[in-house]
């Protein structure tokens, strides 16, 4: 084999690898759509929001397929966790950059990296054995939207902090020196100079973590109580879309199974929309 | 002026209080896990089979299953990821449509929720390919999941190889294939290793994607087509479905977190060493 034909073979092998890796997303979309089709055909899209309840059955005519309470559960837990974790994560990043002495800042970053690596099932386990009993003392049953929000916030906090840390590190040093030369106080520098300059990086991080919060399964499955209902208060149990898939996939058949793939498809659409938003935001950088 | 100083104090107070509160909560989590789980982690716990649905006994077969799933995942994702990374960093012309499309789709893949990977794995590997609930199906699902991480780190490794290497290899009349094999691959190896370790960490931590691809069976697997239970699934099952399973779930969580800390620590150490080497003249 001459060297050039060997090269050509190599390039084709590499192209096949890259093509296959790139095609996985398409494969996922295709398989989700294919498996959702029976439910979309037999149940119809409208019934996923208008049916009286979620009592799925093997044949569409026998069941009720309202996904709305679980979609609400996913969105509520996501919104609560992001609202709680964002300011705390930003504070942790500010701490590492502007407040902590260098040694402490390094230790703090290490700790955050360590926490970002703890698996969700471990956070869920801690929530189940420690947090839920505590909340149960305040207001039974304990397993609730609030427990879900707290655990989810803890889970996404380290990554928000790491991304905010990266965004703050990208603020040009001249800006900080300029602010110091103008005699700005530290809080005025942070609010008036650092945040605007790091805006797009901070937003991108938050949006990516919003996606992770929407897709989180195990922790929410373990602490939310899994009752299918729109929670009326923070202390009501509820079920998310992801938990619903994890709970019912094992025994679901026919249109029920297919309906679970529909909820997967809804999740995927939500994530793709968030990723597009993050992409669009990170293009509008204020500095550079 | 005094208003500025008051705002300064307020912000400093908010930052310190929130950081201390968050750190306290995390130490509470790690501390309570260690406190109630550490005492049970013995050699016998690591090597014996679970008894009484996991309430008693150890996690021997579960450790073996976890390693097998991880092995399948890495054996599949490593060559595929390496090939894709080489193409993206060495052979795709900057801004080529194919390269951009692959990158974009890998970015989306990195954000896909793990439960959706689980749905996909069960539809493709378990059913369409007829693997059933098996180590194979679980490993392949995880391979799809870790590809973006693996490819990004490996690409970084190739990008850090100085372009003189490529020109010198071309000047010596080496074919691109042998330049890749003998010159660039050794130079990019640290990036590949970091990607491998990060991918392993992600795969070890995963639960939701394995629930209905590798399954729940807690016996010692006899072949790669057997259903098997990973560590993370064991924690989930013991704490949710087995009353009185909490103590062993906690001990398993300690083992899992220790494994992950080791893996992530290894990745951080390797990246640090690699970066410090790169500072030298390239």
Coordinates of C-alpha atoms in Angstrom, one line a residue:
Chain A
X1 CA 0.0 0.0 0.0
X2 CA 1.5 3.3 -1.0
X3 CA 1.7 6.0 1.7
X4 CA -0.8 8.2 0.0
X5 CA -3.5 5.5 -0.2
X6 CA -2.8 4.7 3.5
X7 CA -3.4 8.3 4.3
X8 CA -6.6 8.3 2.3
X9 CA -7.8 5.2 4.2
X10 CA -6.9 6.9 7.5
X11 CA -8.9 10.0 6.7
X12 CA -11.9 7.9 5.8
X13 CA -11.7 5.9 9.0
X14 CA -11.4 9.1 11.0
X15 CA -14.3 10.6 9.1
X16 CA -16.4 7.6 10.0
X17 CA -15.5 8.0 13.7
X18 CA -16.4 11.7 13.7
X19 CA -19.5 11.1 11.7
X20 CA -20.7 8.4 14.0
X21 CA -20.0 10.5 17.1
X22 CA -21.8 13.4 15.5
X23 CA -24.7 11.2 14.5
X24 CA -25.5 10.1 18.0
X25 CA -27.6 13.1 18.7
X26 CA -29.6 12.5 15.5
X27 CA -30.0 8.9 16.4
X28 CA -31.3 9.8 19.8
X29 CA -33.8 12.2 18.3
X30 CA -34.9 9.6 15.7
X31 CA -35.4 6.8 18.2
X32 CA -37.3 9.1 20.6
X33 CA -39.6 10.2 17.8
X34 CA -40.1 6.6 16.5
X35 CA -40.9 5.3 19.9
X36 CA -43.2 8.3 20.6
X37 CA -45.2 7.9 17.4
X38 CA -47.7 5.3 18.6
X39 CA -48.7 7.5 21.5
X40 CA -48.8 10.6 19.4
X41 CA -51.0 8.8 16.9
X42 CA -53.3 7.0 19.4
X43 CA -53.5 9.5 22.2
X44 CA -52.9 12.7 20.2
X45 CA -50.9 15.7 21.4
X46 CA -53.8 17.6 23.0
X47 CA -54.7 14.8 25.4
X48 CA -51.3 15.1 27.1
X49 CA -52.5 18.4 28.4
X50 CA -56.3 18.0 28.6
X51 CA -56.8 14.6 30.1
X52 CA -58.2 14.6 33.6
X53 CA -55.3 12.7 35.2
X54 CA -52.2 10.5 34.6
X55 CA -53.5 7.0 34.6
X56 CA -51.7 5.5 31.6
X57 CA -52.8 2.1 30.2
X58 CA -51.5 -0.2 27.5
X59 CA -54.2 1.0 25.1
X60 CA -54.8 4.7 24.6
X61 CA -58.6 4.4 24.9
X62 CA -58.4 2.9 28.5
X63 CA -56.0 5.5 30.0
X64 CA -55.6 9.1 30.9
X65 CA -52.4 10.8 29.9
X66 CA -52.1 14.2 31.4
X67 CA -48.4 15.1 31.5
X68 CA -49.0 18.7 32.6
X69 CA -48.6 18.2 36.4
X70 CA -45.3 16.6 35.9
X71 CA -44.1 19.2 33.5
X72 CA -45.2 21.8 36.1
X73 CA -43.2 19.8 38.7
X74 CA -40.1 19.8 36.5
X75 CA -40.4 23.6 35.8
X76 CA -41.1 24.5 39.4
X77 CA -38.1 22.5 40.8
X78 CA -35.9 23.9 38.1
X79 CA -36.9 27.5 38.6
X80 CA -36.6 27.2 42.4
X81 CA -33.2 25.6 42.3
X82 CA -31.8 28.1 39.8
X83 CA -33.2 31.0 41.8
X84 CA -31.6 29.7 44.9
X85 CA -28.3 28.5 43.5
X86 CA -27.5 31.4 41.2
X87 CA -26.8 34.1 43.9
X88 CA -25.0 31.6 46.1
X89 CA -22.9 30.4 43.2
X90 CA -22.0 34.0 42.2
X91 CA -21.1 34.7 45.8
X92 CA -18.8 31.7 45.9
X93 CA -17.1 32.9 42.7
X94 CA -16.8 36.5 44.0
X95 CA -15.4 35.1 47.2
X96 CA -12.6 33.2 45.3
X97 CA -11.7 36.3 43.3
X98 CA -12.1 39.3 45.5
X99 CA -12.5 38.4 49.1
X100 CA -10.6 35.3 50.1
X101 CA -6.8 35.3 50.6
X102 CA -5.0 33.3 47.9
X103 CA -4.6 30.1 49.9
X104 CA -8.2 30.1 51.0
X105 CA -9.4 30.8 47.5
X106 CA -7.4 27.8 46.2
X107 CA -8.9 25.6 48.9
X108 CA -12.3 26.9 48.1
X109 CA -11.9 26.1 44.4
X110 CA -10.7 22.6 45.2
X111 CA -13.7 22.1 47.4
X112 CA -16.1 23.3 44.7
X113 CA -14.5 21.0 42.1
X114 CA -14.8 18.1 44.5
X115 CA -18.5 18.8 45.1
X116 CA -19.2 19.1 41.4
X117 CA -18.0 15.5 41.0
X118 CA -20.3 14.0 43.6
X119 CA -23.0 11.8 41.9
X120 CA -26.6 12.8 42.0
X121 CA -27.6 9.6 43.6
X122 CA -25.5 10.4 46.6
X123 CA -27.1 13.9 47.0
X124 CA -30.4 12.1 46.6
X125 CA -29.5 9.6 49.3
X126 CA -28.5 12.3 51.7
X127 CA -31.7 14.2 51.0
X128 CA -33.7 11.1 51.7
X129 CA -32.1 10.1 55.0
X130 CA -31.4 13.6 56.4
X131 CA -33.3 16.4 54.7
X132 CA -36.6 14.7 54.3
X133 CA -37.0 13.7 57.9
X134 CA -36.0 17.2 59.0
X135 CA -38.7 18.8 56.7
X136 CA -41.1 16.2 58.0
X137 CA -40.8 17.7 61.5
X138 CA -41.6 21.1 60.1
X139 CA -44.5 20.1 57.9
X140 CA -45.3 16.5 57.0
X141 CA -44.8 14.6 54.7
X142 CA -41.3 16.0 54.2
X143 CA -40.8 14.6 50.7
X144 CA -41.8 17.7 48.8
X145 CA -41.2 20.3 46.2
X146 CA -39.1 22.2 48.8
X147 CA -36.8 19.2 49.4
X148 CA -36.4 18.8 45.7
X149 CA -35.5 22.5 45.2
X150 CA -33.0 22.4 48.1
X151 CA -31.2 19.2 46.9
X152 CA -31.2 20.4 43.2
X153 CA -29.8 23.8 44.2
X154 CA -27.0 22.1 46.1
X155 CA -26.3 19.9 43.1
X156 CA -26.0 22.7 40.5
X157 CA -24.4 25.2 42.8
X158 CA -20.8 24.0 42.4
X159 CA -21.0 24.1 38.6
X160 CA -22.6 27.5 38.6
X161 CA -19.8 28.7 40.9
X162 CA -17.1 27.1 38.6
X163 CA -18.5 28.7 35.5
X164 CA -18.9 32.1 37.2
X165 CA -15.4 31.8 38.4
X166 CA -14.2 31.3 34.8
X167 CA -16.3 34.3 33.6
X168 CA -14.8 36.5 36.4
X169 CA -11.3 35.4 35.5
X170 CA -11.9 36.6 31.9
X171 CA -12.6 40.2 33.0
X172 CA -9.7 42.2 31.6
X173 CA -7.3 43.4 34.4
X174 CA -7.3 46.9 33.0
X175 CA -11.0 47.3 33.9
X176 CA -10.2 46.5 37.5
X177 CA -7.2 48.8 37.5
X178 CA -9.3 51.5 35.9
X179 CA -12.0 51.1 38.6
X180 CA -9.3 51.3 41.3
X181 CA -7.8 54.4 39.7
X182 CA -11.3 56.0 39.7
X183 CA -11.4 55.3 43.5
X184 CA -14.5 53.1 43.2
X185 CA -15.3 51.1 46.3
X186 CA -15.2 47.3 46.0
X187 CA -18.9 46.9 45.9
X188 CA -19.2 49.6 43.2
X189 CA -16.4 47.9 41.2
X190 CA -18.2 44.5 41.4
X191 CA -21.7 45.8 40.6
X192 CA -20.7 48.5 38.1
X193 CA -17.7 47.0 36.3
X194 CA -17.2 43.3 36.9
X195 CA -20.7 42.1 36.5
X196 CA -21.5 44.0 33.3
X197 CA -18.1 42.8 31.8
X198 CA -18.7 39.2 32.7
X199 CA -22.4 39.3 31.9
X200 CA -22.6 36.9 29.0
X201 CA -20.3 34.3 30.7
X202 CA -22.4 34.4 33.9
X203 CA -25.6 34.1 31.9
X204 CA -24.3 31.2 29.8
X205 CA -23.3 29.3 32.9
X206 CA -26.7 29.8 34.5
X207 CA -28.6 28.7 31.4
X208 CA -26.5 25.5 31.0
X209 CA -27.2 24.7 34.6
X210 CA -30.9 25.3 34.1
X211 CA -30.7 22.6 31.5
X212 CA -29.0 20.3 33.9
X213 CA -31.6 21.0 36.6
X214 CA -34.4 20.2 34.1
X215 CA -32.9 16.9 33.2
X216 CA -31.9 15.8 36.7
X217 CA -33.5 12.5 37.6
X218 CA -32.2 10.6 40.6
X219 CA -32.0 13.2 43.3
X220 CA -35.6 14.4 42.5
X221 CA -36.9 10.9 42.3
X222 CA -35.6 10.2 45.8
X223 CA -36.8 13.4 47.7
X224 CA -39.9 14.7 46.0
X225 CA -42.4 12.1 47.1
X226 CA -43.5 11.3 43.5
X227 CA -47.2 12.0 43.9
X228 CA -48.6 13.1 40.5
X229 CA -50.1 16.6 41.2
X230 CA -49.4 20.2 40.8
X231 CA -48.0 21.2 44.2
X232 CA -50.1 23.8 45.9
X233 CA -47.4 24.8 48.4
X234 CA -43.7 24.2 48.8
X235 CA -44.4 21.4 51.2
X236 CA -46.6 19.3 48.8
X237 CA -45.1 16.2 47.3
X238 CA -44.9 16.1 43.5
X239 CA -43.4 14.2 40.6
X240 CA -41.1 15.4 37.8
X241 CA -41.1 14.3 34.1
X242 CA -37.7 12.6 34.6
X243 CA -38.8 10.8 37.8
X244 CA -41.9 9.6 36.0
X245 CA -39.8 8.0 33.3
X246 CA -37.5 6.3 35.8
X247 CA -40.4 5.0 37.9
X248 CA -42.6 3.6 35.1
X249 CA -40.3 2.6 32.3
X250 CA -39.6 -0.7 33.9
X251 CA -43.1 -2.1 33.5
X252 CA -44.7 0.2 30.9
X253 CA -46.2 -1.4 27.8
X254 CA -47.8 -0.2 24.6
X255 CA -49.1 3.3 24.5
X256 CA -48.0 3.9 28.1
X257 CA -44.4 3.2 27.2
X258 CA -44.7 5.3 24.2
X259 CA -46.1 8.2 26.3
X260 CA -42.9 8.0 28.4
X261 CA -40.9 8.5 25.2
X262 CA -43.1 11.6 24.5
X263 CA -42.0 13.0 27.8
X264 CA -38.4 12.3 26.9
X265 CA -38.9 14.1 23.7
X266 CA -40.3 17.1 25.6
X267 CA -37.3 17.1 27.8
X268 CA -34.9 16.9 24.8
X269 CA -36.7 19.9 23.2
X270 CA -36.4 21.9 26.4
X271 CA -32.6 21.2 26.6
X272 CA -32.0 22.0 22.9
X273 CA -33.9 25.3 23.4
X274 CA -31.8 26.2 26.4
X275 CA -28.5 25.2 24.6
X276 CA -29.5 27.5 21.7
X277 CA -30.2 30.3 24.1
X278 CA -26.8 29.8 25.8
X279 CA -25.1 29.8 22.4
X280 CA -27.0 33.0 21.3
X281 CA -26.0 34.8 24.6
X282 CA -22.4 33.8 24.5
X283 CA -22.1 35.4 21.0
X284 CA -23.1 38.8 22.4
X285 CA -19.9 39.3 24.5
X286 CA -19.4 42.9 25.7
X287 CA -15.7 42.7 26.0
X288 CA -12.9 41.2 23.9
Chain B
X1 CA -18.6 58.1 50.8
X2 CA -20.2 56.6 53.8
X3 CA -23.0 55.1 51.6
X4 CA -20.3 53.5 49.5
X5 CA -18.7 52.1 52.6
X6 CA -22.0 50.7 53.9
X7 CA -22.6 49.0 50.5
X8 CA -19.1 47.6 50.7
X9 CA -19.7 46.1 54.1
X10 CA -23.1 44.7 53.1
X11 CA -21.7 43.0 50.0
X12 CA -18.8 41.6 52.0
X13 CA -21.1 40.3 54.6
X14 CA -23.4 38.7 52.1
X15 CA -20.5 37.0 50.3
X16 CA -18.9 35.6 53.5
X17 CA -22.2 34.5 55.0
X18 CA -23.3 32.7 51.9
X19 CA -20.0 31.0 51.4
X20 CA -19.8 29.9 55.0
X21 CA -23.3 28.6 54.9
X22 CA -22.8 26.6 51.7
X23 CA -19.5 25.2 52.9
X24 CA -21.2 24.2 56.2
X25 CA -23.9 22.3 54.3
X26 CA -21.4 20.5 52.2
X27 CA -19.3 19.5 55.1
X28 CA -22.5 18.3 56.8
X29 CA -23.3 16.1 53.8
X30 CA -19.8 14.6 53.5
X31 CA -19.4 14.3 57.3
X32 CA -22.7 12.5 57.8
X33 CA -22.0 10.1 55.0
X34 CA -18.5 9.3 56.4
X35 CA -19.8 9.1 59.9
X36 CA -22.5 6.6 59.3
X37 CA -20.9 4.7 56.3
X38 CA -17.2 4.5 57.0
X39 CA -17.4 2.0 59.8
X40 CA -19.1 -0.6 57.5
X41 CA -16.5 -0.4 54.7
X42 CA -14.3 -3.4 55.4
X43 CA -12.5 -5.8 53.1
X44 CA -15.3 -8.3 53.7
X45 CA -17.9 -5.7 52.6
X46 CA -16.0 -5.1 49.4
X47 CA -15.6 -8.7 48.5
X48 CA -18.7 -10.6 49.6
X49 CA -22.0 -10.9 47.8
X50 CA -25.1 -9.0 49.1
X51 CA -27.6 -11.0 51.1
X52 CA -31.2 -10.4 52.1
X53 CA -31.8 -8.0 49.2
X54 CA -28.6 -6.1 50.1
X55 CA -29.5 -5.4 53.8
X56 CA -26.6 -7.7 54.8
X57 CA -23.5 -8.9 53.1
X58 CA -21.3 -6.8 50.8
X59 CA -21.0 -5.4 47.3
X60 CA -18.5 -7.7 45.7
X61 CA -20.5 -8.6 42.5
X62 CA -21.7 -5.0 42.3
X63 CA -18.1 -3.7 42.2
X64 CA -17.3 -6.3 39.5
X65 CA -20.4 -5.3 37.4
X66 CA -19.5 -1.6 37.7
X67 CA -16.0 -2.3 36.5
X68 CA -17.3 -4.4 33.6
X69 CA -19.8 -1.7 32.5
X70 CA -17.0 0.9 32.7
X71 CA -14.7 -1.4 30.7
X72 CA -17.3 -1.8 27.9
X73 CA -18.0 1.9 27.9
X74 CA -14.3 2.8 27.6
X75 CA -13.4 0.1 25.1
X76 CA -16.1 1.5 22.8
X77 CA -15.8 5.2 23.4
X78 CA -12.0 5.4 23.4
X79 CA -11.3 4.4 19.7
X80 CA -14.3 6.3 18.5
X81 CA -13.5 9.4 20.5
X82 CA -9.9 9.3 19.5
X83 CA -10.7 9.0 15.8
X84 CA -13.2 11.9 16.0
X85 CA -10.8 14.1 18.0
X86 CA -8.0 13.4 15.5
X87 CA -10.2 14.3 12.6
X88 CA -11.5 17.5 14.3
X89 CA -8.1 18.8 15.3
X90 CA -5.8 17.6 12.5
X91 CA -7.8 16.9 9.4
X92 CA -10.9 19.1 9.3
X93 CA -10.0 22.4 7.7
X94 CA -10.8 25.3 9.9
X95 CA -14.5 26.2 9.4
X96 CA -15.3 23.2 7.3
X97 CA -19.0 22.4 7.3
X98 CA -18.5 18.8 8.4
X99 CA -16.2 19.8 11.3
X100 CA -18.6 22.5 12.5
X101 CA -21.6 20.2 12.3
X102 CA -19.9 17.4 14.3
X103 CA -18.8 19.9 17.0
X104 CA -22.2 21.5 17.3
X105 CA -23.9 18.1 17.6
X106 CA -21.3 17.0 20.3
X107 CA -22.2 20.2 22.2
X108 CA -25.8 19.3 22.2
X109 CA -25.0 15.7 23.1
X110 CA -23.1 17.0 26.2
X111 CA -26.3 18.6 27.5
X112 CA -28.7 15.7 26.9
X113 CA -30.2 14.5 30.2
X114 CA -29.1 11.1 31.4
X115 CA -32.6 9.7 31.6
X116 CA -33.0 10.5 27.8
X117 CA -29.8 8.5 27.2
X118 CA -31.5 5.7 29.2
X119 CA -34.6 5.9 26.9
X120 CA -32.4 5.9 23.9
X121 CA -30.3 3.0 25.1
X122 CA -33.3 0.9 26.0
X123 CA -34.8 1.5 22.5
X124 CA -31.7 1.0 20.5
X125 CA -29.4 -1.4 22.3
X126 CA -31.8 -3.4 24.4
X127 CA -34.6 -3.8 21.9
X128 CA -33.5 -2.9 18.3
X129 CA -30.2 -4.7 18.7
X130 CA -31.6 -7.4 20.9
X131 CA -29.1 -7.1 23.8
X132 CA -31.8 -7.0 26.5
X133 CA -30.9 -5.7 30.0
X134 CA -27.2 -6.4 29.9
X135 CA -23.7 -5.1 30.7
X136 CA -23.2 -4.5 27.0
X137 CA -26.3 -2.3 26.6
X138 CA -25.4 -0.3 29.7
X139 CA -21.8 0.2 28.7
X140 CA -22.8 1.2 25.1
X141 CA -25.3 3.8 26.5
X142 CA -22.6 5.2 28.8
X143 CA -20.2 5.3 25.8
X144 CA -22.5 7.6 24.0
X145 CA -22.7 9.8 27.1
X146 CA -19.0 10.2 27.7
X147 CA -18.0 10.8 24.1
X148 CA -18.3 14.6 24.2
X149 CA -16.0 14.9 27.3
X150 CA -13.5 12.5 25.8
X151 CA -13.4 14.2 22.5
X152 CA -13.0 17.7 23.9
X153 CA -10.1 16.7 26.2
X154 CA -8.3 14.7 23.4
X155 CA -8.8 17.6 20.9
X156 CA -7.2 19.9 23.5
X157 CA -4.3 17.5 23.7
X158 CA -3.7 17.5 19.9
X159 CA -4.1 21.3 19.8
X160 CA -1.3 21.7 22.4
X161 CA 1.1 19.7 20.2
X162 CA 3.3 22.5 18.6
X163 CA 2.8 22.9 14.9
X164 CA 6.6 22.6 14.3
X165 CA 6.1 18.8 15.0
X166 CA 3.7 18.6 12.0
X167 CA 6.0 20.7 9.7
X168 CA 9.1 18.7 10.7
X169 CA 7.3 15.4 10.1
X170 CA 6.2 16.7 6.7
X171 CA 9.7 17.9 5.8
X172 CA 11.0 14.4 6.6
X173 CA 8.6 13.0 4.1
X174 CA 6.5 11.1 6.7
X175 CA 3.1 10.1 5.6
X176 CA 0.3 11.8 7.6
X177 CA -0.6 8.4 9.1
X178 CA 2.9 7.7 10.4
X179 CA 3.3 11.3 11.6
X180 CA 0.1 10.9 13.5
X181 CA 1.2 7.6 15.0
X182 CA 4.8 8.3 15.8
X183 CA 4.8 12.1 16.5
X184 CA 1.5 13.6 17.3
X185 CA -0.1 10.8 19.3
X186 CA 2.7 10.6 21.9
X187 CA 2.6 14.4 22.2
X188 CA -1.2 14.4 22.7
X189 CA -1.3 11.4 25.0
X190 CA -1.7 13.5 28.2
X191 CA -4.9 15.1 26.9
X192 CA -6.2 11.7 25.9
X193 CA -5.5 10.4 29.4
X194 CA -7.2 13.3 31.1
X195 CA -10.3 12.8 28.8
X196 CA -10.3 9.1 29.7
X197 CA -10.2 9.7 33.4
X198 CA -12.9 12.5 33.2
X199 CA -15.1 10.2 31.1
X200 CA -14.6 7.4 33.7
X201 CA -15.7 9.7 36.4
X202 CA -18.9 10.7 34.5
X203 CA -19.6 7.0 33.8
X204 CA -19.1 6.0 37.4
X205 CA -21.4 8.6 38.7
X206 CA -24.2 7.8 36.3
X207 CA -27.4 6.2 37.5
X208 CA -30.4 7.2 35.5
X209 CA -29.1 6.0 32.2
X210 CA -28.4 2.5 33.6
X211 CA -31.8 2.0 35.3
X212 CA -33.3 0.3 32.3
X213 CA -30.2 -0.6 30.2
X214 CA -28.0 -2.7 32.5
X215 CA -30.8 -3.5 35.0
X216 CA -31.0 -4.5 38.7
X217 CA -29.7 -8.0 39.0
X218 CA -27.2 -8.2 41.9
X219 CA -25.7 -11.6 41.2
X220 CA -22.1 -12.0 40.0
X221 CA -22.3 -11.5 36.2
X222 CA -21.3 -14.6 34.1
X223 CA -21.1 -12.9 30.7
X224 CA -21.3 -9.4 29.2
X225 CA -24.9 -10.3 28.2
X226 CA -26.0 -10.7 31.8
X227 CA -27.9 -8.0 33.5
X228 CA -25.9 -6.4 36.3
X229 CA -26.2 -3.7 38.9
X230 CA -23.8 -0.7 39.1
X231 CA -22.8 0.9 42.5
X232 CA -25.0 3.9 41.9
X233 CA -28.1 1.7 41.2
X234 CA -27.3 -0.3 44.3
X235 CA -27.5 2.9 46.4
X236 CA -30.7 3.9 44.8
X237 CA -32.3 0.5 45.2
X238 CA -31.3 0.0 48.8
X239 CA -32.5 3.4 49.9
X240 CA -35.8 3.6 48.0
X241 CA -37.0 0.0 47.6
X242 CA -35.5 -1.9 50.6
X243 CA -36.6 -1.0 54.1
X244 CA -33.6 -1.3 56.4
X245 CA -31.2 -0.9 53.5
X246 CA -29.9 2.5 54.5
X247 CA -26.8 1.5 56.4
X248 CA -25.4 -0.6 53.5
X249 CA -26.6 2.1 51.0
X250 CA -24.5 4.6 53.0
X251 CA -21.4 2.4 53.0
X252 CA -21.8 1.9 49.2
X253 CA -22.1 5.7 48.8
X254 CA -18.8 6.1 50.7
X255 CA -17.1 3.6 48.4
X256 CA -18.5 5.3 45.3
X257 CA -17.5 8.8 46.4
X258 CA -14.0 7.6 47.4
X259 CA -13.7 6.0 43.9
X260 CA -14.8 9.3 42.2
X261 CA -12.5 11.4 44.4
X262 CA -9.6 9.2 43.4
X263 CA -10.6 9.4 39.7
X264 CA -11.1 13.2 39.7
X265 CA -8.0 13.8 41.8
X266 CA -6.0 11.8 39.2
X267 CA -7.4 13.9 36.4
X268 CA -6.6 17.2 38.2
X269 CA -3.1 16.0 39.1
X270 CA -2.5 14.9 35.5
X271 CA -3.8 18.2 34.0
X272 CA -1.6 20.1 36.5
X273 CA 1.6 18.1 35.5
X274 CA 0.7 18.4 31.8
X275 CA 0.2 22.2 32.0
X276 CA 3.4 22.7 34.0
X277 CA 5.3 20.7 31.3
X278 CA 3.8 22.8 28.5
X279 CA 5.2 26.0 30.0
X280 CA 8.6 24.8 28.9
X281 CA 9.7 25.9 25.4
X282 CA 7.7 23.9 22.9

